Amino acid sequence: MAKLLRMKKIAYTGLGRNKLRTFLMMIGVVIGITALTLIISAGIGAQDRVMDRVKKFGLESMMVFAGGGREMGQPVSGGPVTTLTLRDAETIKREVRAVDEVAPFNRKGNSEIKYLGKSTTAAVFGITPSWAYVWDWDVRSGDFISEDDMDNLNRVCLIGPTVRKELFGNENPIGQQIRIGNVQFEIKGVMQPKGTSPGGGDMDNRVNIPLTTFMRRVANVDYIFGIKILLNSSGEMQQTAENISAILRERHTIAAGIPDDFRIVTPDEVTQFAEKVAGTFNIFFSLVAGIALIAGGVVVANIMLISVNERRREIGLRKAMGARSKDIKLQFLFEATAVTLAGGIIGIVLGGIGAQILKMITGMPVSISWEGIALGVVSSSLVGIIAGMQPASRAAKLQPVESLRS
Amino acid sequence: MNNTLINAKNLSKIYGKENSAQVVAVNEVSMEIRRGEFVAIMGASGSGKSTLMNILGCLDKPTRGALFLDGSEVSKMDDEQLAKIRNQKIGFVFQSFNLLARTSALENVELPLIYSDKQDITKLAKEALQAVGLSDRLDHHPSELSGGQQQRVAVARALVNDPEIIFADEPTGNLDTRSSLEIIALFAELYKMGRTIVLVTHEPDIAAHTRRIIKIADGKIIADEENRLHGTWQK
Ligand SMILES: Nc1ncnc2c1ncn2[C@@H]1O[C@H](COP(=O)(O)OP(=O)(O)O)[C@@H](O)[C@H]1O
Ligand SMILES: [Mg+2]
């Protein structure tokens, strides 16, 4: 401890007091660490988003969507795909051992929902009683859709909290009649809030109705949009996906060599997609950070060399007073590191501000993290240590008599 | 108790590589300095005074010869051991003061102590500055002090580690007559308090204040005698 205090004292008596130089030494590190902080903030933001997404999606589940060959995130090209059916979902549940439960569904975006004089737009989902279990998403009040509702094509619905707020305010909606398009439905329950979807949509602005009712009375179709499948264990993910694929190909009579007319999405794919988006951004800023830190290090090394040269007398004096070579070395390393660390801290602050601005402009998720701050502190210190190494050794090697003569 | 502080045997310092033009700055010098002496090393410019003093002060290494300080052979020591010797046993005063700019008098005097194990370095530095009469200038930077005052700060810095011996290389060389007299009077006072002082100068007026005068020319001692004006130099 006493040693540390003494070190501080040495550094204090020696710290470069040339403001312009200190500024020049800092600038590269400031830019580098600013970029680095941006990457980390945005990277962590993206990672949070992926985790959020995976969490909402469920680690032990997968999705089957109607229509093949489309990449995640890209819109379906062409008209609706009509090959995936309720029977497919039932078969998957019956025949694949690793499947715990299935939740087939269909959906329709932006439908007009009316209650008395008021109206709002919401997505309409056709769901089954298994939905609550598979999505871990039940009603907050009232009752969920029942098998009886499915069998009888009942015109009942569950509304999301947003729809409830829009149409009912503080009024109790349960038992009230609303209109979806021209069909009248009785409200059976209000869904638990779920927040925004990974894609940014409001998952609470929905009206859920029995899937059978959806198919017969609302959309008048035989097919479904997708199936969420809950597994017994996540270990057999890939094998299960292959089994399901085989069953669907057989049921859809797809010959070998012909592409699938469905698409199976596992949590891995969700993660990969999000990483791909974050990747481009990261590469650019990593380059900026890397180049700036290297350039900053070169500047620091050169200015330190100039400084060592100019301070030969001081070094000679310190040695005459009893400083050992390693004291001198440590002093210059300390000076270089103090400057780059200060630059690093400024960079962390600027990067944090930049991340907030980025968030405001692009809506990109960012989060300031301890990891980011720690990495900024460590890498700026490292730049100082590495860049200061050669000048510090040169200073340490100076002979007292010659240095004092200069 | 052995009164010999410095014992030099056939010290030589040769600059330049063999076969090329060589300068013999110090040539086979042998001498002894006892505790409590006040010695002047005199000689013309280029005669080797500084080189000799730097060797005696463990700042420089002799090309040949042996040097004993306080009984141990410093001419066999490595750089780290020499640094420790300089830190604990030796104080230096230079012609050009060599104070750190933009650093207070107090911090300048603390400098040798930050490389030592000593505690209370601020207290010791204040005492040293008091000893040279600068208690009221602790926070002044060198640029705010006169030449004489700056050199007194340097003397305080040489004193602060309570060294066995103080070496001063032309300490009055950059000062006007009045300041020179002040500084030499300060050394004389320290001598009276028991300090061992070796002072390099080419000014007879300054050397006159010491008790023993060693004259060198071309790196050799040509005279080594007691300063008559002051009676015996062996206290
Ligand atoms: N580093 C060096 N390289 C070569 N010659 C030197 C060096 N240092 C001193 N000398 C020479 O050694 C001689 C003695 O120098 P110095 O001890 O500085 O003399 P003084 O202090 O008496 O003026 C001079 O001739 C000087 O030129
Ligand atoms: Mg000289």
XYZ file of C-alpha atoms and ligand atoms in Angstrom:
669
model
C 0.000 0.000 0.000
C 2.767 2.375 0.959
C 4.511 1.274 -2.229
C 1.446 2.169 -4.253
C 1.181 5.591 -2.680
C 4.835 6.165 -3.440
C 4.254 5.080 -7.039
C 1.482 7.630 -7.253
C 3.841 10.246 -5.966
C 6.482 9.326 -8.550
C 3.951 9.448 -11.334
C 2.635 12.728 -10.065
C 6.025 14.402 -10.039
C 6.695 13.014 -13.493
C 3.372 13.144 -15.312
C 3.650 14.946 -18.599
C 2.288 18.400 -18.176
C 2.180 19.234 -21.828
C -1.535 19.537 -22.496
C -1.385 19.384 -26.297
C 0.689 16.226 -26.155
C -1.545 14.614 -23.587
C -4.481 15.411 -25.852
C -2.740 13.896 -28.886
C -1.867 10.804 -26.910
C -5.461 10.399 -25.845
C -7.317 11.065 -29.062
C -6.721 7.700 -30.781
C -7.619 5.808 -27.642
C -10.734 7.945 -27.164
C -11.933 7.135 -30.692
C -11.059 3.470 -30.350
C -12.770 3.001 -27.027
C -15.793 5.017 -28.154
C -16.215 2.629 -31.084
C -15.563 -0.354 -28.860
C -18.173 0.773 -26.342
C -20.653 1.243 -29.181
C -20.037 -2.296 -30.409
C -20.357 -3.803 -26.994
C -23.474 -1.793 -26.154
C -25.108 -2.681 -29.449
C -23.751 -6.242 -29.291
C -25.097 -6.774 -25.814
C -28.321 -5.135 -26.952
C -28.563 -7.577 -29.832
C -27.703 -10.445 -27.533
C -30.356 -9.375 -25.035
C -32.744 -9.274 -27.908
C -31.812 -12.760 -29.044
C -32.143 -14.108 -25.526
C -35.457 -12.324 -25.187
C -36.550 -13.843 -28.420
C -35.402 -17.319 -27.507
C -37.059 -16.977 -24.127
C -40.338 -15.946 -25.699
C -39.931 -18.674 -28.256
C -39.011 -21.311 -25.721
C -35.820 -23.326 -25.653
C -37.604 -26.653 -25.871
C -39.851 -25.875 -28.737
C -39.837 -25.466 -32.485
C -42.100 -23.997 -35.093
C -43.439 -25.400 -38.330
C -44.574 -22.810 -40.851
C -46.498 -23.418 -44.016
C -44.448 -22.706 -47.127
C -40.905 -23.777 -47.859
C -37.633 -22.138 -48.742
C -38.186 -18.816 -47.164
C -35.600 -17.274 -44.952
C -36.564 -16.009 -41.568
C -37.395 -12.372 -41.599
C -38.262 -12.327 -45.278
C -41.865 -11.967 -46.324
C -43.634 -14.925 -47.897
C -43.544 -14.536 -51.643
C -46.578 -15.473 -53.680
C -49.986 -16.261 -52.274
C -50.870 -18.196 -49.136
C -49.512 -21.717 -48.870
C -52.337 -24.131 -48.458
C -50.681 -27.420 -47.634
C -50.317 -27.425 -43.835
C -53.412 -28.734 -42.060
C -54.851 -29.426 -38.658
C -54.443 -33.133 -39.391
C -50.697 -32.601 -39.876
C -50.511 -31.170 -36.357
C -52.468 -34.079 -34.922
C -50.272 -36.591 -36.736
C -47.086 -34.957 -35.479
C -48.349 -35.129 -31.932
C -49.387 -38.731 -32.276
C -46.396 -40.116 -34.131
C -43.326 -38.265 -32.902
C -42.372 -39.511 -29.492
C -40.347 -36.471 -28.403
C -43.341 -34.175 -28.988
C -45.151 -33.182 -25.824
C -47.861 -30.960 -27.266
C -48.696 -29.069 -30.437
C -50.433 -25.737 -30.926
C -51.600 -25.246 -34.501
C -52.757 -21.745 -35.390
C -53.771 -19.450 -38.174
C -53.874 -15.704 -38.196
C -55.043 -12.636 -39.957
C -53.478 -9.245 -39.476
C -55.177 -5.856 -39.111
C -58.824 -6.745 -38.729
C -61.410 -4.260 -37.640
C -62.792 -4.982 -34.167
C -65.972 -3.160 -33.090
C -67.734 -2.764 -29.799
C -70.810 -0.563 -29.691
C -69.687 2.705 -31.209
C -65.958 2.102 -30.823
C -63.579 0.336 -33.157
C -59.907 -0.657 -33.286
C -57.650 -2.797 -35.431
C -55.996 -5.929 -34.115
C -54.552 -9.213 -35.350
C -56.942 -12.166 -35.180
C -55.505 -15.560 -34.225
C -57.206 -18.892 -34.584
C -55.901 -21.019 -31.722
C -56.569 -24.275 -29.874
C -56.961 -25.017 -26.137
C -53.351 -26.329 -26.162
C -52.104 -22.791 -26.911
C -52.140 -21.794 -23.246
C -49.818 -24.661 -22.328
C -47.546 -24.573 -25.363
C -46.976 -20.806 -25.279
C -47.248 -20.611 -21.509
C -49.782 -17.894 -22.176
C -53.121 -18.201 -20.425
C -56.022 -15.862 -19.719
C -55.701 -13.334 -16.931
C -59.422 -13.338 -16.319
C -62.310 -15.384 -17.675
C -61.913 -18.790 -19.336
C -59.664 -20.116 -22.088
C -60.995 -21.563 -25.331
C -62.272 -25.107 -24.682
C -62.506 -28.342 -26.702
C -66.233 -27.748 -26.744
C -65.661 -24.337 -28.415
C -63.507 -26.099 -31.004
C -66.009 -28.889 -31.700
C -68.996 -26.564 -31.965
C -67.227 -23.765 -33.828
C -68.346 -21.410 -31.069
C -68.165 -17.709 -31.711
C -66.212 -16.866 -28.592
C -62.992 -14.894 -28.245
C -60.161 -13.932 -25.899
C -58.959 -10.343 -26.180
C -55.488 -9.010 -25.492
C -54.967 -6.255 -22.876
C -54.419 -3.622 -25.577
C -57.731 -4.415 -27.272
C -59.414 -4.390 -23.922
C -58.003 -0.952 -23.112
C -58.993 0.444 -26.517
C -62.579 -0.786 -26.464
C -63.541 -1.150 -22.830
C -61.396 1.109 -20.697
C -62.261 0.169 -17.144
C -65.454 -1.685 -18.051
C -65.551 -5.480 -17.550
C -65.429 -6.946 -21.089
C -66.268 -10.540 -20.189
C -69.623 -11.610 -21.600
C -69.771 -8.617 -23.958
C -70.258 -9.022 -27.697
C -67.751 -7.646 -30.195
C -67.639 -7.821 -33.969
C -64.715 -9.125 -35.963
C -65.532 -7.981 -39.459
C -69.179 -8.906 -39.679
C -69.201 -11.831 -37.297
C -70.266 -11.373 -33.719
C -68.219 -12.949 -30.894
C -68.715 -13.223 -27.174
C -65.707 -12.333 -25.027
C -64.738 -15.275 -22.842
C -61.577 -13.966 -21.315
C -58.756 -11.435 -21.330
C -55.241 -12.679 -22.131
C -52.197 -12.200 -19.912
C -50.019 -9.343 -21.145
C -47.002 -10.449 -23.205
C -45.451 -7.172 -24.352
C -43.739 -6.578 -27.665
C -42.754 -9.400 -29.952
C -39.128 -9.824 -31.067
C -40.186 -8.235 -34.344
C -41.464 -5.192 -32.487
C -45.226 -5.876 -32.777
C -47.622 -5.549 -29.860
C -48.454 -9.110 -28.816
C -51.250 -7.796 -26.645
C -53.126 -6.253 -29.546
C -54.759 -9.516 -30.559
C -58.067 -11.295 -30.548
C -57.877 -15.075 -30.193
C -60.735 -17.253 -31.414
C -61.107 -21.052 -31.739
C -59.047 -22.277 -34.693
C -62.008 -24.184 -36.118
C -64.187 -21.080 -35.947
C -61.392 -19.081 -37.588
C -61.143 -21.555 -40.473
C -64.879 -21.994 -41.060
C -66.470 -18.693 -40.119
C -63.799 -16.022 -40.519
C -61.251 -16.984 -43.180
C -63.061 -19.914 -44.741
C -59.916 -21.952 -45.388
C -58.791 -25.574 -44.784
C -55.209 -24.856 -43.944
C -53.309 -23.437 -41.001
C -50.443 -20.956 -40.836
C -48.150 -22.776 -38.453
C -47.708 -25.137 -35.540
C -45.759 -24.493 -32.405
C -44.395 -27.765 -31.072
C -43.353 -28.323 -27.473
C -40.785 -31.080 -26.897
C -40.162 -33.372 -23.946
C -36.467 -32.498 -23.928
C -34.308 -30.195 -25.961
C -31.551 -32.762 -26.521
C -33.233 -34.413 -29.480
C -33.996 -31.134 -31.230
C -32.310 -31.918 -34.530
C -33.486 -35.542 -34.683
C -37.066 -34.513 -33.890
C -36.964 -31.839 -36.585
C -35.897 -34.520 -39.070
C -38.682 -36.885 -37.969
C -41.289 -34.158 -38.329
C -39.895 -33.245 -41.722
C -40.132 -36.873 -42.862
C -43.761 -37.182 -41.681
C -44.797 -33.961 -43.399
C -43.043 -34.875 -46.641
C -44.855 -38.187 -46.671
C -48.245 -36.681 -45.856
C -47.738 -33.970 -48.478
C -46.447 -36.604 -50.933
C -43.293 -34.720 -51.781
C -40.973 -36.787 -53.970
C -37.285 -37.013 -53.246
C -35.419 -34.053 -54.709
C -38.423 -31.708 -54.493
C -38.056 -28.999 -51.823
C -40.211 -28.909 -48.666
C -43.492 -26.998 -48.703
C -43.049 -26.175 -45.017
C -40.323 -24.768 -42.899
C -39.141 -25.931 -39.476
C -37.595 -23.261 -37.251
C -35.597 -24.268 -34.172
C -34.232 -21.893 -31.487
C -30.787 -22.219 -33.082
C -32.054 -20.637 -36.239
C -33.651 -17.780 -34.338
C -30.341 -17.094 -32.666
C -28.366 -17.302 -35.872
C -30.628 -14.876 -37.623
C -30.256 -12.237 -34.942
C -26.512 -12.738 -34.911
C -26.315 -12.225 -38.638
C -28.032 -8.871 -38.304
C -25.712 -7.767 -35.512
C -22.637 -9.094 -37.337
C -22.404 -6.478 -40.086
C -22.618 -3.643 -37.608
C -20.039 -5.262 -35.367
C -17.501 -5.831 -38.131
C -17.585 -2.186 -39.141
C -17.131 -0.810 -35.654
C -14.590 -3.473 -34.689
C -12.508 -2.272 -37.616
C -12.857 1.339 -36.503
C -12.011 0.398 -32.916
C -9.071 -1.768 -33.916
C -7.567 0.763 -36.287
C -8.062 3.654 -33.876
C -6.537 1.720 -30.980
C -3.526 0.669 -33.048
C -3.056 4.182 -34.432
C -3.569 5.568 -30.932
C -0.949 3.183 -29.621
C 1.535 4.248 -32.288
C 0.963 7.914 -31.446
C 1.372 7.217 -27.737
C 4.595 5.283 -28.355
C 6.068 8.072 -30.489
C 5.128 10.897 -28.174
C 6.486 8.917 -25.254
C 9.764 8.453 -27.145
C 9.987 12.199 -27.749
C 9.141 12.782 -24.128
C 11.814 10.343 -22.919
C 14.355 12.114 -25.107
C 13.410 15.515 -23.777
C 13.400 14.371 -20.211
C 16.838 12.784 -20.222
C 18.033 15.194 -17.568
C 15.079 14.364 -15.383
C 15.769 10.654 -15.819
C 19.468 11.177 -15.055
C 18.546 13.188 -11.999
C 16.146 10.534 -10.746
C 18.828 7.889 -11.173
C 21.363 10.071 -9.372
C 18.852 10.349 -6.526
C 18.617 6.570 -6.300
C 15.927 5.532 -8.792
C 16.587 2.047 -10.136
C 16.123 1.242 -13.800
C 12.892 -0.539 -12.984
C 11.587 2.527 -11.108
C 12.142 4.604 -14.234
C 10.563 1.960 -16.435
C 7.547 1.719 -14.195
C 7.190 5.492 -14.108
C 6.998 5.822 -17.882
C 4.733 2.794 -18.218
C 2.526 4.307 -15.556
C 2.468 7.660 -17.334
C 1.558 6.113 -20.690
C -1.115 3.965 -19.086
C -2.561 6.826 -17.053
C -3.016 8.840 -20.234
C -4.547 6.007 -22.268
C -6.753 4.962 -19.371
C -8.042 8.519 -19.075
C -8.669 8.387 -22.837
C -10.428 5.077 -22.351
C -12.736 6.460 -19.691
C -13.606 9.413 -21.919
C -14.230 6.889 -24.712
C -16.543 4.832 -22.521
C -18.575 7.921 -21.674
C -18.709 9.083 -25.315
C -19.543 5.557 -26.473
C -22.350 5.372 -23.923
C -23.757 8.672 -25.146
C -23.303 7.519 -28.757
C -25.157 4.296 -28.013
C -28.098 6.240 -26.616
C -28.146 8.456 -29.715
C -27.955 5.368 -31.936
C -30.886 3.911 -30.048
C -32.907 7.075 -30.552
C -32.140 7.324 -34.266
C -32.292 3.690 -35.396
C -34.308 2.072 -32.638
C -31.530 -0.483 -32.443
C -31.456 -2.100 -29.022
C -28.434 -1.026 -26.963
C -27.490 -1.644 -23.397
C -24.567 -0.287 -21.421
C -22.999 -3.185 -19.607
C -20.300 -3.838 -17.063
C -18.645 -6.059 -19.646
C -18.366 -3.104 -22.004
C -16.947 -0.810 -19.351
C -14.481 -3.445 -18.191
C -13.360 -4.173 -21.733
C -12.856 -0.444 -22.363
C -10.788 -0.047 -19.215
C -8.717 -3.145 -19.906
C -8.057 -2.460 -23.579
C -7.152 1.207 -23.062
C -4.765 0.223 -20.273
C -3.298 -2.447 -22.523
C -2.683 0.102 -25.271
C -0.806 2.245 -22.745
C 1.250 -0.657 -21.453
C 2.130 -1.956 -24.906
C 2.827 1.478 -26.403
C 4.747 2.575 -23.314
C 6.939 -0.517 -23.208
C 9.631 0.530 -25.649
C 9.911 4.181 -24.530
C 9.981 3.044 -20.901
C 12.783 0.554 -21.567
C 14.710 3.211 -23.404
C 14.303 5.578 -20.470
C 15.348 2.856 -18.033
C 18.531 2.134 -19.977
C 19.812 5.712 -19.885
C 23.047 6.148 -17.956
C 22.858 8.821 -15.266
C 26.059 10.715 -16.133
C 25.356 10.962 -19.849
C 21.741 11.951 -19.275
C 22.686 14.666 -16.824
C 25.260 16.077 -19.221
C 22.714 16.442 -22.064
C 35.828 3.348 14.417
C 37.278 3.510 10.947
C 37.255 7.128 9.907
C 37.901 6.524 6.230
C 34.778 7.091 4.202
C 36.136 6.929 0.674
C 39.159 4.953 -0.412
C 40.090 5.131 -4.107
C 42.836 2.928 -5.496
C 44.289 3.614 -8.945
C 41.043 4.833 -10.456
C 41.114 5.409 -14.200
C 38.415 6.463 -16.592
C 39.162 6.110 -20.263
C 36.759 7.289 -22.923
C 36.763 5.924 -26.437
C 37.427 2.421 -27.759
C 40.838 0.840 -27.840
C 42.832 1.554 -31.011
C 40.900 4.776 -31.568
C 41.498 8.204 -30.131
C 41.216 7.666 -26.405
C 40.726 10.262 -23.689
C 42.098 9.421 -20.280
C 39.806 11.594 -18.189
C 40.979 10.164 -14.877
C 44.454 8.674 -14.675
C 45.464 6.315 -11.850
C 43.985 8.382 -9.062
C 44.367 7.142 -5.483
C 43.008 9.076 -2.540
C 41.214 8.860 0.775
C 38.466 11.006 2.189
C 37.641 10.808 5.878
C 34.359 11.424 7.601
C 33.680 15.072 8.334
C 36.047 16.470 5.763
C 35.332 19.507 3.596
C 37.250 18.980 0.374
C 37.594 21.040 -2.782
C 38.621 19.412 -6.066
C 40.180 22.092 -8.240
C 41.518 22.165 -11.729
C 41.169 23.691 -15.154
C 38.204 22.965 -17.355
C 38.552 19.493 -18.873
C 41.025 18.337 -16.266
C 38.725 15.522 -15.157
C 37.127 16.955 -12.015
C 33.565 16.016 -12.894
C 34.545 12.588 -14.114
C 36.374 11.884 -10.880
C 33.547 13.209 -8.768
C 30.978 11.116 -10.665
C 33.027 8.007 -10.034
C 33.484 8.824 -6.358
C 29.743 9.480 -6.154
C 28.852 6.102 -7.718
C 27.174 7.832 -10.662
C 29.759 6.494 -13.067
C 31.968 3.420 -13.107
C 35.749 3.532 -13.372
C 37.413 1.771 -16.305
C 40.034 0.446 -13.891
C 40.776 0.613 -10.221
C 38.911 -0.021 -7.016
C 36.653 2.207 -4.973
C 35.572 1.597 -1.397
C 32.789 3.536 0.227
C 32.181 3.045 3.906
C 34.221 -0.172 3.737
C 32.382 -1.870 0.865
C 33.771 -2.127 -2.619
C 31.342 -0.188 -4.793
C 33.432 -0.742 -7.935
C 32.197 -4.340 -7.909
C 28.524 -3.531 -7.499
C 25.779 -3.801 -10.120
C 23.488 -0.956 -11.185
C 20.749 -1.771 -8.724
C 23.136 -1.876 -5.769
C 24.697 1.401 -6.902
C 21.264 3.004 -7.078
C 20.696 1.980 -3.484
C 24.064 3.415 -2.434
C 23.290 6.704 -4.158
C 19.911 6.781 -2.539
C 21.093 6.084 0.997
C 24.661 7.351 1.286
C 25.162 10.097 -1.255
C 23.761 13.537 -1.940
C 24.397 15.439 -5.156
C 24.317 19.135 -5.969
C 24.753 20.161 -9.608
C 25.870 23.327 -11.303
C 22.544 23.726 -13.098
C 20.403 22.924 -10.025
C 18.494 20.182 -11.895
C 15.189 20.823 -10.175
C 12.020 19.408 -11.747
C 10.149 22.253 -13.407
C 6.521 22.907 -12.506
C 7.078 21.010 -9.296
C 7.078 22.622 -5.871
C 10.238 23.008 -3.777
C 8.809 20.530 -1.293
C 8.139 17.896 -3.949
C 11.587 18.422 -5.427
C 13.139 17.752 -2.046
C 10.934 14.681 -1.565
C 12.304 13.157 -4.774
C 15.170 11.057 -3.277
C 12.851 9.839 -0.533
C 10.229 8.399 -2.853
C 12.884 5.926 -3.961
C 13.722 5.000 -0.363
C 11.899 3.013 2.319
C 11.685 6.077 4.531
C 8.390 7.062 6.116
C 7.073 10.598 6.623
C 8.802 11.873 3.544
C 6.976 15.198 3.629
C 8.089 15.834 7.176
C 11.733 15.016 6.312
C 11.584 17.243 3.232
C 10.223 20.127 5.280
C 13.033 19.727 7.795
C 15.642 19.751 5.023
C 14.148 22.909 3.543
C 14.164 24.462 6.991
C 17.860 23.588 7.327
C 18.624 25.621 4.205
C 16.389 28.484 5.326
C 13.552 28.007 2.876
C 10.671 27.078 5.182
C 8.633 29.877 3.668
C 9.049 28.670 0.078
C 7.671 25.111 0.280
C 5.046 25.554 -2.428
C 7.117 27.688 -4.772
C 8.029 26.279 -8.142
C 11.642 26.651 -9.344
C 10.596 29.400 -11.765
C 9.392 31.432 -8.788
C 12.731 31.205 -6.991
C 16.037 33.035 -7.505
C 19.108 31.090 -8.617
C 20.500 31.095 -5.085
C 17.192 29.860 -3.710
C 16.962 27.145 -6.351
C 20.423 25.924 -5.429
C 19.442 25.915 -1.775
C 16.473 23.701 -2.666
C 18.967 21.433 -4.427
C 21.136 21.376 -1.288
C 18.083 20.480 0.776
C 17.382 17.656 -1.691
C 20.981 16.413 -1.253
C 20.557 16.535 2.530
C 17.138 15.011 2.881
C 18.239 11.355 2.868
C 20.849 12.096 5.565
C 23.740 10.947 3.351
C 27.257 9.975 4.404
C 28.700 12.404 1.891
C 27.590 15.289 -0.290
C 29.112 15.885 -3.721
C 28.698 19.288 -5.338
C 29.908 19.860 -8.917
C 30.539 23.568 -9.413
C 27.514 24.477 -7.264
C 28.198 28.180 -7.635
C 28.996 28.085 -11.338
C 25.629 29.492 -12.370
C 25.284 31.985 -9.535
C 26.200 35.645 -9.021
C 28.798 36.546 -6.406
C 26.337 37.186 -3.611
C 24.415 33.952 -4.118
C 27.697 32.083 -4.507
C 28.809 33.335 -1.119
C 25.477 32.341 0.406
C 25.776 28.841 -0.975
C 29.377 28.338 0.093
C 28.463 29.677 3.533
C 25.668 27.094 3.639
C 28.143 24.311 2.844
C 30.516 25.616 5.502
C 27.683 25.517 8.008
C 26.795 21.939 7.050
C 30.453 21.030 7.425
C 30.443 22.470 10.916
C 27.438 20.316 11.712
C 29.530 17.282 10.807
C 28.692 16.652 7.162
C 31.280 15.294 4.753
C 31.395 17.477 1.656
C 33.297 17.225 -1.619
C 33.044 20.284 -3.792
C 34.281 20.626 -7.356
C 35.203 24.132 -8.387
C 37.711 26.066 -10.421
C 37.201 29.262 -8.423
C 39.870 29.834 -5.756
C 37.487 32.107 -3.809
C 35.122 29.217 -3.346
C 37.818 26.647 -2.656
C 39.193 28.967 -0.003
C 36.247 28.106 2.256
C 37.122 24.406 2.341
C 39.639 22.670 4.594
C 41.472 20.558 2.012
C 42.227 21.286 -1.606
C 42.968 18.547 -4.172
C 44.316 19.903 -7.436
C 44.078 17.840 -10.591
C 45.424 18.309 -14.078
C 45.043 15.933 -17.024
C 43.254 13.446 -14.816
C 46.051 13.235 -12.238
C 46.290 14.587 -8.735
C 49.048 17.215 -8.730
C 48.523 18.552 -5.235
C 46.590 17.506 -2.129
C 47.024 19.803 0.817
C 45.381 21.319 3.820
C 43.915 24.766 3.316
C 46.343 26.920 5.327
C 43.783 29.637 5.888
C 41.739 27.263 7.978
C 44.233 25.269 9.937
C 44.087 21.519 10.114
C 41.567 19.713 7.899
C 41.627 16.632 10.014
C 39.184 17.542 12.697
N 31.414 10.916 -22.322
C 32.624 11.352 -22.701
N 33.170 10.907 -23.826
C 34.387 11.301 -24.219
N 35.119 12.161 -23.534
C 34.637 12.655 -22.374
C 33.368 12.264 -21.899
N 33.135 12.908 -20.714
C 34.230 13.659 -20.484
N 35.123 13.512 -21.462
C 36.442 14.127 -21.531
O 37.107 13.837 -20.331
C 37.863 14.966 -19.925
C 37.453 15.363 -18.519
O 36.173 15.878 -18.517
P 35.459 16.426 -17.206
O 35.591 15.408 -16.157
O 34.074 16.848 -17.579
O 36.335 17.687 -16.876
P 36.052 18.910 -15.893
O 34.862 18.587 -15.075
O 37.266 19.031 -15.120
O 35.821 20.098 -16.751
C 37.610 16.038 -20.944
O 38.690 16.051 -21.875
C 36.342 15.634 -21.605
O 36.328 16.087 -22.930
Mg 33.063 19.602 -14.893
